[in-house]
mmCIF file of C-alpha atoms in Angstrom:
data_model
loop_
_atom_site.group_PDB
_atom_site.id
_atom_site.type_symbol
_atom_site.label_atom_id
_atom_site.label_comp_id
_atom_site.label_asym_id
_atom_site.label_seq_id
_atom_site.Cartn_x
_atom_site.Cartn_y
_atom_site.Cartn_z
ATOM 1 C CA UNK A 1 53.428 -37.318 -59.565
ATOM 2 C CA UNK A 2 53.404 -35.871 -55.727
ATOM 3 C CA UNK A 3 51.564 -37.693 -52.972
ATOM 4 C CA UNK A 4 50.938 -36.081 -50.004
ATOM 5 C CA UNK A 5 49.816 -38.024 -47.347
ATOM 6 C CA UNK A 6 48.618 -37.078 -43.979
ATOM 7 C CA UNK A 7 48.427 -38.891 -40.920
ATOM 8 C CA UNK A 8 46.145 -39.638 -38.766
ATOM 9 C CA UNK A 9 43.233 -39.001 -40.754
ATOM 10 C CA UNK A 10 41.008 -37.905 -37.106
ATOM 11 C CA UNK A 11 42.647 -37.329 -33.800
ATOM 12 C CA UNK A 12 40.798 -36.735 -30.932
ATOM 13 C CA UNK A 13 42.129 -35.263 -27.627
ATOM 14 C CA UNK A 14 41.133 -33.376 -24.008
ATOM 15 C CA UNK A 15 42.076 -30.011 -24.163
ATOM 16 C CA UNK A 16 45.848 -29.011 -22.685
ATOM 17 C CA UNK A 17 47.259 -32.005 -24.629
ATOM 18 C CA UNK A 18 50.358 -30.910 -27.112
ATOM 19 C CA UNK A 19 49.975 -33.072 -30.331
ATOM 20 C CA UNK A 20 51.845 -33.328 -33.812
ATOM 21 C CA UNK A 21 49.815 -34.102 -37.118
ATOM 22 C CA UNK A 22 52.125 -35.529 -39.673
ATOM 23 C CA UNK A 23 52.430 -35.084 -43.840
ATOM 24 C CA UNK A 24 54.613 -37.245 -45.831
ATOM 25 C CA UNK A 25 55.237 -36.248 -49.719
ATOM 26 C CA UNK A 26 56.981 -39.028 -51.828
ATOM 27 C CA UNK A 27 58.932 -36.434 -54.397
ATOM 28 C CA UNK A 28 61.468 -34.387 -52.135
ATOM 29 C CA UNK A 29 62.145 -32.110 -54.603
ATOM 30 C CA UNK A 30 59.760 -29.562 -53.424
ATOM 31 C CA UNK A 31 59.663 -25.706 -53.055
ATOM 32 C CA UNK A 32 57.843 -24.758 -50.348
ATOM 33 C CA UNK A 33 55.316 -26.028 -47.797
ATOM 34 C CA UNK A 34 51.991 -25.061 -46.406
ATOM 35 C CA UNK A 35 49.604 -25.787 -43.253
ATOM 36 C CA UNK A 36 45.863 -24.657 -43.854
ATOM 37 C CA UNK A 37 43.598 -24.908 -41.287
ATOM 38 C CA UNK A 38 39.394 -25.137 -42.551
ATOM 39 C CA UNK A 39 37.172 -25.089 -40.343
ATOM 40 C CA UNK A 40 33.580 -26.786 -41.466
ATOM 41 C CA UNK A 41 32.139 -25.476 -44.931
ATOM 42 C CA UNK A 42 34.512 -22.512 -44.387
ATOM 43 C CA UNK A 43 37.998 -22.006 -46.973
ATOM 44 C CA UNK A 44 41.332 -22.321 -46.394
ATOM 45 C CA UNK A 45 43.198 -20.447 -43.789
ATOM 46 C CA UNK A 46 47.108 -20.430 -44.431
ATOM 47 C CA UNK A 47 48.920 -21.262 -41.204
ATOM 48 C CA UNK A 48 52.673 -21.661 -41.835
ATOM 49 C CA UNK A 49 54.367 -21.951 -44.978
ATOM 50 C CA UNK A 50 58.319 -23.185 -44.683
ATOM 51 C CA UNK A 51 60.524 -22.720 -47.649
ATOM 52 C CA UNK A 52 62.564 -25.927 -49.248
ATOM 53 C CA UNK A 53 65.626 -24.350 -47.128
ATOM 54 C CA UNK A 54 64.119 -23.769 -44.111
ATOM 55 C CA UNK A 55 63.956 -26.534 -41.051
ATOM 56 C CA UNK A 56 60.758 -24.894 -39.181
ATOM 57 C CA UNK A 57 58.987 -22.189 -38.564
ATOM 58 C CA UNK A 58 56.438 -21.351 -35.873
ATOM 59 C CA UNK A 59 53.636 -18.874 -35.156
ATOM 60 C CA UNK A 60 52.000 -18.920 -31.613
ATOM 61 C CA UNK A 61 51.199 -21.929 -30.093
ATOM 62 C CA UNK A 62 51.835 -23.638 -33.655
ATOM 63 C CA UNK A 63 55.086 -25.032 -34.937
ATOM 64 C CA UNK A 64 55.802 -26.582 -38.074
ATOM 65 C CA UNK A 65 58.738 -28.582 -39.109
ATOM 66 C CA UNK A 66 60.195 -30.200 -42.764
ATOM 67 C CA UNK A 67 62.543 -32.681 -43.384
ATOM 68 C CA UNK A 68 62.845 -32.116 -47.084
ATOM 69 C CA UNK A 69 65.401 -35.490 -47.543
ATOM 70 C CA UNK A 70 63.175 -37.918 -45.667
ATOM 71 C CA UNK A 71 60.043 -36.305 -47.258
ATOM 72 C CA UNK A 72 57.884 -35.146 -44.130
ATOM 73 C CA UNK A 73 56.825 -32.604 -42.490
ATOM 74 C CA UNK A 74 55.386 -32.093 -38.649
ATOM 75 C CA UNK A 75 52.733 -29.675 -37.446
ATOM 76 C CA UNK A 76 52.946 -28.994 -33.078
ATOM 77 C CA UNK A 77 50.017 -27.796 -31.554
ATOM 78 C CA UNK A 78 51.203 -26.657 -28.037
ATOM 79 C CA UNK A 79 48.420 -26.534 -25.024
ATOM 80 C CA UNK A 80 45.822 -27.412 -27.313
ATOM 81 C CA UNK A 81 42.284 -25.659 -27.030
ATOM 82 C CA UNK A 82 38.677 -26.590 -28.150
ATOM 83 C CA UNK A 83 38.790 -23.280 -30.941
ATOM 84 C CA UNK A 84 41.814 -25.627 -32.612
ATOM 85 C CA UNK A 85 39.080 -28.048 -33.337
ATOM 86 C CA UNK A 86 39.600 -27.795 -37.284
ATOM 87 C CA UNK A 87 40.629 -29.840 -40.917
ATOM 88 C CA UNK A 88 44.530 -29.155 -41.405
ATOM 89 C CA UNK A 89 46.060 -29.314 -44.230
ATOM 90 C CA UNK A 90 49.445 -29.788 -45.805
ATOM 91 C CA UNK A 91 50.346 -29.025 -49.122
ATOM 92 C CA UNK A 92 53.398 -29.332 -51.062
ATOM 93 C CA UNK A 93 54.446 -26.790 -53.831
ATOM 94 C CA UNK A 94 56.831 -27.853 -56.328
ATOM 95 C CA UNK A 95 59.459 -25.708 -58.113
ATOM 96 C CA UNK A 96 58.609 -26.607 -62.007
ATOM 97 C CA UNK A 97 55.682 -24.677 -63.251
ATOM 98 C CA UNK A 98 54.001 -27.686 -64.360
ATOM 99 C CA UNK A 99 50.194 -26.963 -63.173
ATOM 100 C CA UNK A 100 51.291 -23.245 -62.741
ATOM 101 C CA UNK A 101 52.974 -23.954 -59.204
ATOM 102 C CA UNK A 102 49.388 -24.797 -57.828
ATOM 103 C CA UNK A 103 49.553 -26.768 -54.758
ATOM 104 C CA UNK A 104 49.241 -30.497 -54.120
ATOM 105 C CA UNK A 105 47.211 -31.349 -50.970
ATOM 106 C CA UNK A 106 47.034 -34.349 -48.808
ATOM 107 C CA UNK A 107 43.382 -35.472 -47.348
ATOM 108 C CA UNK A 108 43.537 -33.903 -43.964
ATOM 109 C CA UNK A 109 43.640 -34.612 -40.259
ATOM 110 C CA UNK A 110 40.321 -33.907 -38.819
ATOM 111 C CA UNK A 111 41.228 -32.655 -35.118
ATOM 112 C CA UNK A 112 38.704 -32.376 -32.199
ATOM 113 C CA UNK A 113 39.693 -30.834 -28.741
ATOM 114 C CA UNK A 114 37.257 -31.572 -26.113
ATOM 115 C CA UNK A 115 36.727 -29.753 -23.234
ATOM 116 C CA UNK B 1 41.320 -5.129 -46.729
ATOM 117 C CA UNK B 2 42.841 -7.259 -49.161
ATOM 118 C CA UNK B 3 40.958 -10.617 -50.318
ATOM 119 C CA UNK B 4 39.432 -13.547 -52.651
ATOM 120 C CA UNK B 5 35.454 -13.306 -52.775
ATOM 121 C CA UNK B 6 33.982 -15.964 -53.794
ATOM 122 C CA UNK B 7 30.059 -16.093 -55.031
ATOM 123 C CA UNK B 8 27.716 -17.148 -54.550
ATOM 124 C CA UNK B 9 27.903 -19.259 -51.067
ATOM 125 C CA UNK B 10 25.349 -21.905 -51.864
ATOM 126 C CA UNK B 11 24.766 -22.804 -55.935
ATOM 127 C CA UNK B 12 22.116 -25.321 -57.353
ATOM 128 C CA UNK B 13 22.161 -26.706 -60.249
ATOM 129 C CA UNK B 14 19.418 -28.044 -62.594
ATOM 130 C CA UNK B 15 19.888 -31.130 -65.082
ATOM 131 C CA UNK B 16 21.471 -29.660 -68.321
ATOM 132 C CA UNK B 17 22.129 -26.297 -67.242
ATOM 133 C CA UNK B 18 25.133 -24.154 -66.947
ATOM 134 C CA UNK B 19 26.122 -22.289 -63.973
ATOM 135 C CA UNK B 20 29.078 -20.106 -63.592
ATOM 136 C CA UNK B 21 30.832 -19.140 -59.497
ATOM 137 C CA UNK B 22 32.152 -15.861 -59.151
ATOM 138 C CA UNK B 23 36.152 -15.452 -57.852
ATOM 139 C CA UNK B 24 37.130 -12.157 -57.256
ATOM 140 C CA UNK B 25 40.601 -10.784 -55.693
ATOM 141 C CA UNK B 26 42.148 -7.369 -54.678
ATOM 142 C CA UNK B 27 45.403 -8.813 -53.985
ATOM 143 C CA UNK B 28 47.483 -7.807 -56.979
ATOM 144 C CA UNK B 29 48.167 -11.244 -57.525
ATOM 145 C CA UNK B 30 49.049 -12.701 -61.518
ATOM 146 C CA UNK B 31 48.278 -16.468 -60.558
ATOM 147 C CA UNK B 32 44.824 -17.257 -59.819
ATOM 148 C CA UNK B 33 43.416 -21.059 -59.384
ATOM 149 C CA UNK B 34 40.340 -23.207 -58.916
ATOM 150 C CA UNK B 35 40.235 -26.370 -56.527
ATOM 151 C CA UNK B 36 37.193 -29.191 -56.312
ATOM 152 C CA UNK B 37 37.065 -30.370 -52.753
ATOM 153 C CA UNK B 38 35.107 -33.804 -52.246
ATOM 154 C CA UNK B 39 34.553 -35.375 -48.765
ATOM 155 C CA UNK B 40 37.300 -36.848 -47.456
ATOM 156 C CA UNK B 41 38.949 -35.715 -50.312
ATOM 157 C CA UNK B 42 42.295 -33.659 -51.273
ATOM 158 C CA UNK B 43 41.404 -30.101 -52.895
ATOM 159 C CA UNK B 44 42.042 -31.522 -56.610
ATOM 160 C CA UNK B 45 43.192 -28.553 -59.675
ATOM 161 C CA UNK B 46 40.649 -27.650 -61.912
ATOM 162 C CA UNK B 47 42.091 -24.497 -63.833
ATOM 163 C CA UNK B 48 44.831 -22.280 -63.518
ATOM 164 C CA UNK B 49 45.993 -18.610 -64.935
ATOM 165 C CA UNK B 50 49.546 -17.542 -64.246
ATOM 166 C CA UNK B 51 48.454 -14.509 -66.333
ATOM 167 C CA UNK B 52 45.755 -12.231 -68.123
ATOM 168 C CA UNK B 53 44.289 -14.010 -70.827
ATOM 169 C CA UNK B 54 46.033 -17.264 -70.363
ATOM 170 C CA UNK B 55 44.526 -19.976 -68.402
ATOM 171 C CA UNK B 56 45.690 -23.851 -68.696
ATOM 172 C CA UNK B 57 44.058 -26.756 -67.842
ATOM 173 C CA UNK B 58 44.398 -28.720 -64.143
ATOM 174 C CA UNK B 59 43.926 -32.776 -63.228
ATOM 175 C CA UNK B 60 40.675 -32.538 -63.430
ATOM 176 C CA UNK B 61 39.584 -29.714 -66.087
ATOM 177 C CA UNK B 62 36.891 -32.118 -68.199
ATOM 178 C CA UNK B 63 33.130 -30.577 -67.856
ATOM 179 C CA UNK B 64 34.272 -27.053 -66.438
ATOM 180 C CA UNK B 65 35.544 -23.937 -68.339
ATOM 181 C CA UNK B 66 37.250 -20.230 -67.088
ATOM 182 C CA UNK B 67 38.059 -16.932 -68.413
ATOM 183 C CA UNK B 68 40.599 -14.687 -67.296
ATOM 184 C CA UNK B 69 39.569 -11.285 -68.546
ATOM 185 C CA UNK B 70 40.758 -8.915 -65.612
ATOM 186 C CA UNK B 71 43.599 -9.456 -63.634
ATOM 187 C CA UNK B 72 40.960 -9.670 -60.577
ATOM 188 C CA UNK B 73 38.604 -12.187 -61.915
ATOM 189 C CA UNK B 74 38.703 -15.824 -62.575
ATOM 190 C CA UNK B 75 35.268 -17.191 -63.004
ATOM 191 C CA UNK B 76 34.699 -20.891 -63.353
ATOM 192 C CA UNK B 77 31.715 -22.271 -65.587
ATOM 193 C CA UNK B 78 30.157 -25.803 -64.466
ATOM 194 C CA UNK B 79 28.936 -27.162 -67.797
ATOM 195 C CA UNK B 80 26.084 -29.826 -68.145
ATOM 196 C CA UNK B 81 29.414 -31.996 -69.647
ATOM 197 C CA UNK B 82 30.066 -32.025 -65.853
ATOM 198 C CA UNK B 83 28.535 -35.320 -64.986
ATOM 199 C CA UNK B 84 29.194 -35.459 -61.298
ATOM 200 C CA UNK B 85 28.904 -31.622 -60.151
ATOM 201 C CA UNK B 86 27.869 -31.591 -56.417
ATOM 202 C CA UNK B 87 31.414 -30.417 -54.171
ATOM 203 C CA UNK B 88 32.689 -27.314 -52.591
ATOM 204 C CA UNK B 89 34.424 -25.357 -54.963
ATOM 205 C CA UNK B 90 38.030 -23.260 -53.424
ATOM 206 C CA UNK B 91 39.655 -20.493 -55.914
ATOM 207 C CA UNK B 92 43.259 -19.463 -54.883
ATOM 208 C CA UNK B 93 45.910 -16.439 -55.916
ATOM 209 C CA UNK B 94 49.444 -16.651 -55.339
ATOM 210 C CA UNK B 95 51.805 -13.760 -55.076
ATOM 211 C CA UNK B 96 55.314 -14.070 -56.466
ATOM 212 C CA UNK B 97 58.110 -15.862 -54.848
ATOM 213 C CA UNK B 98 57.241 -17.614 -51.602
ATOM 214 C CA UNK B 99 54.192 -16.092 -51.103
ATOM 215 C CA UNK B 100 51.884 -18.156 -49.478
ATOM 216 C CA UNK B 101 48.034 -19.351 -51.606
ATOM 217 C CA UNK B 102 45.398 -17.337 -50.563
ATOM 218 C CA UNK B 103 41.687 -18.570 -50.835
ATOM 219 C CA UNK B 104 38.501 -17.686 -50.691
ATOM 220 C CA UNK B 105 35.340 -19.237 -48.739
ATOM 221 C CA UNK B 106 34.066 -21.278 -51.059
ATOM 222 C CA UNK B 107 31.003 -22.096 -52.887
ATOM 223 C CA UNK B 108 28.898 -25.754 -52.830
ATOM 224 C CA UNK B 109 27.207 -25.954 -55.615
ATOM 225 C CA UNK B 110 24.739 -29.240 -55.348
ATOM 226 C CA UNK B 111 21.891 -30.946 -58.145
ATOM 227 C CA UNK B 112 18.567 -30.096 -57.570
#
């Protein structure tokens, strides 16, 4: 079975920093993967999704990477501001359609930018 | 504007009772899911429908139970089999191919 794991669990940093949250999954064998953000009591925003064959992809200030043989996967926040204070989320989506392709989530890095 | 609306927001529950949350999408999608979210917690699979009138069970499927009617509607049904009910509750739809999960706000449903 996949486990994602996500480290740290909470990060804390001054605003302006640039910082990477990390996401390991143990089966490499994956499809495609996904960065939510959720913001308190709120759903899931999608961030970035990278496909199996794909090395990164970025969207503003965000940049996401995945190393599909070593089983990780790196999400930059550039310039960090206090509105990035969030839950992100990685999650791994496998290519069988065992559990109907749903989406296997780590636990989340809780991230706080202070002013 | 294209969407998952979830309802209601907030959802109590009394001992022994049934409650059913809402999930409705205008996204054309075929796949529609429901996740449990815990604190601290992983969103964990409840139910899924890859199609109309088919649903299959997730990880964690005992004490709930869905229908899949329209292709816009998923509704989930907390039965009082449900032991341990109090979470926020995420429902998904996925397009085809690469296309990303959308989801909707959410509902907590708590005991009163």
């Amino acid at each position: 079975k996949q486990e994602v794991t996500q480290i740290p669990a909470a990060l804390s940093v001054p605003e302006g920093e640039n910082l990477v949250l990390n996401c390991s999954f143990t089966d490499s064998a994956i499809y495609n993967l996904q960065w939510f953000r959720q913001d308190p009591g709120k759903g899931l925003t999608s961030l970035l999704l990278i496909q199996s064959s794909q090395r990164e992809q970025t969207s503003g200030r965000l940049n996401a990477s995945l190393d599909k043989s070593s089983g990780r996967s790196t999400l930059y926040i550039a310039a960090s501001q206090p509105g990035d204070s969030a839950t992100y989320l990685c999650a791994v989506r496998m290519p069988s359609s065992n559990s109907g392709y749903a989406l296997n989530f780590g636990k989340g890095t809780s991230l706080l930018v202070t002013p | 504007d294209g969407g998952i609306t979830q309802s209601p927001k907030y959802l109590f529950r009394k001992e022994g009772q049934n409650v059913t949350l809402s999930c409705e999408q205008n996204l054309n999608h075929d796949a529609m899911y429901w996740y449990r979210q815990d604190p601290g917690q992983g969103l964990r699979l409840i139910y899924y429908s890859q199609i109309v009138n088919d649903f299959q069970k997730g990880d964690i499927a005992e004490g709930y139970s869905v229908s899949r009617e329209k292709k816009e509607s998923f509704p989930l049904t907390v039965t009082s089999a449900q032991k341990n009910p109090t979470a926020f509750y995420l429902c998904a739809s996925r397009g085809r191919g690469h296309q990303p999960q959308h989801f909707g706000d959410g509902t907590r449903l708590s005991i009163l």
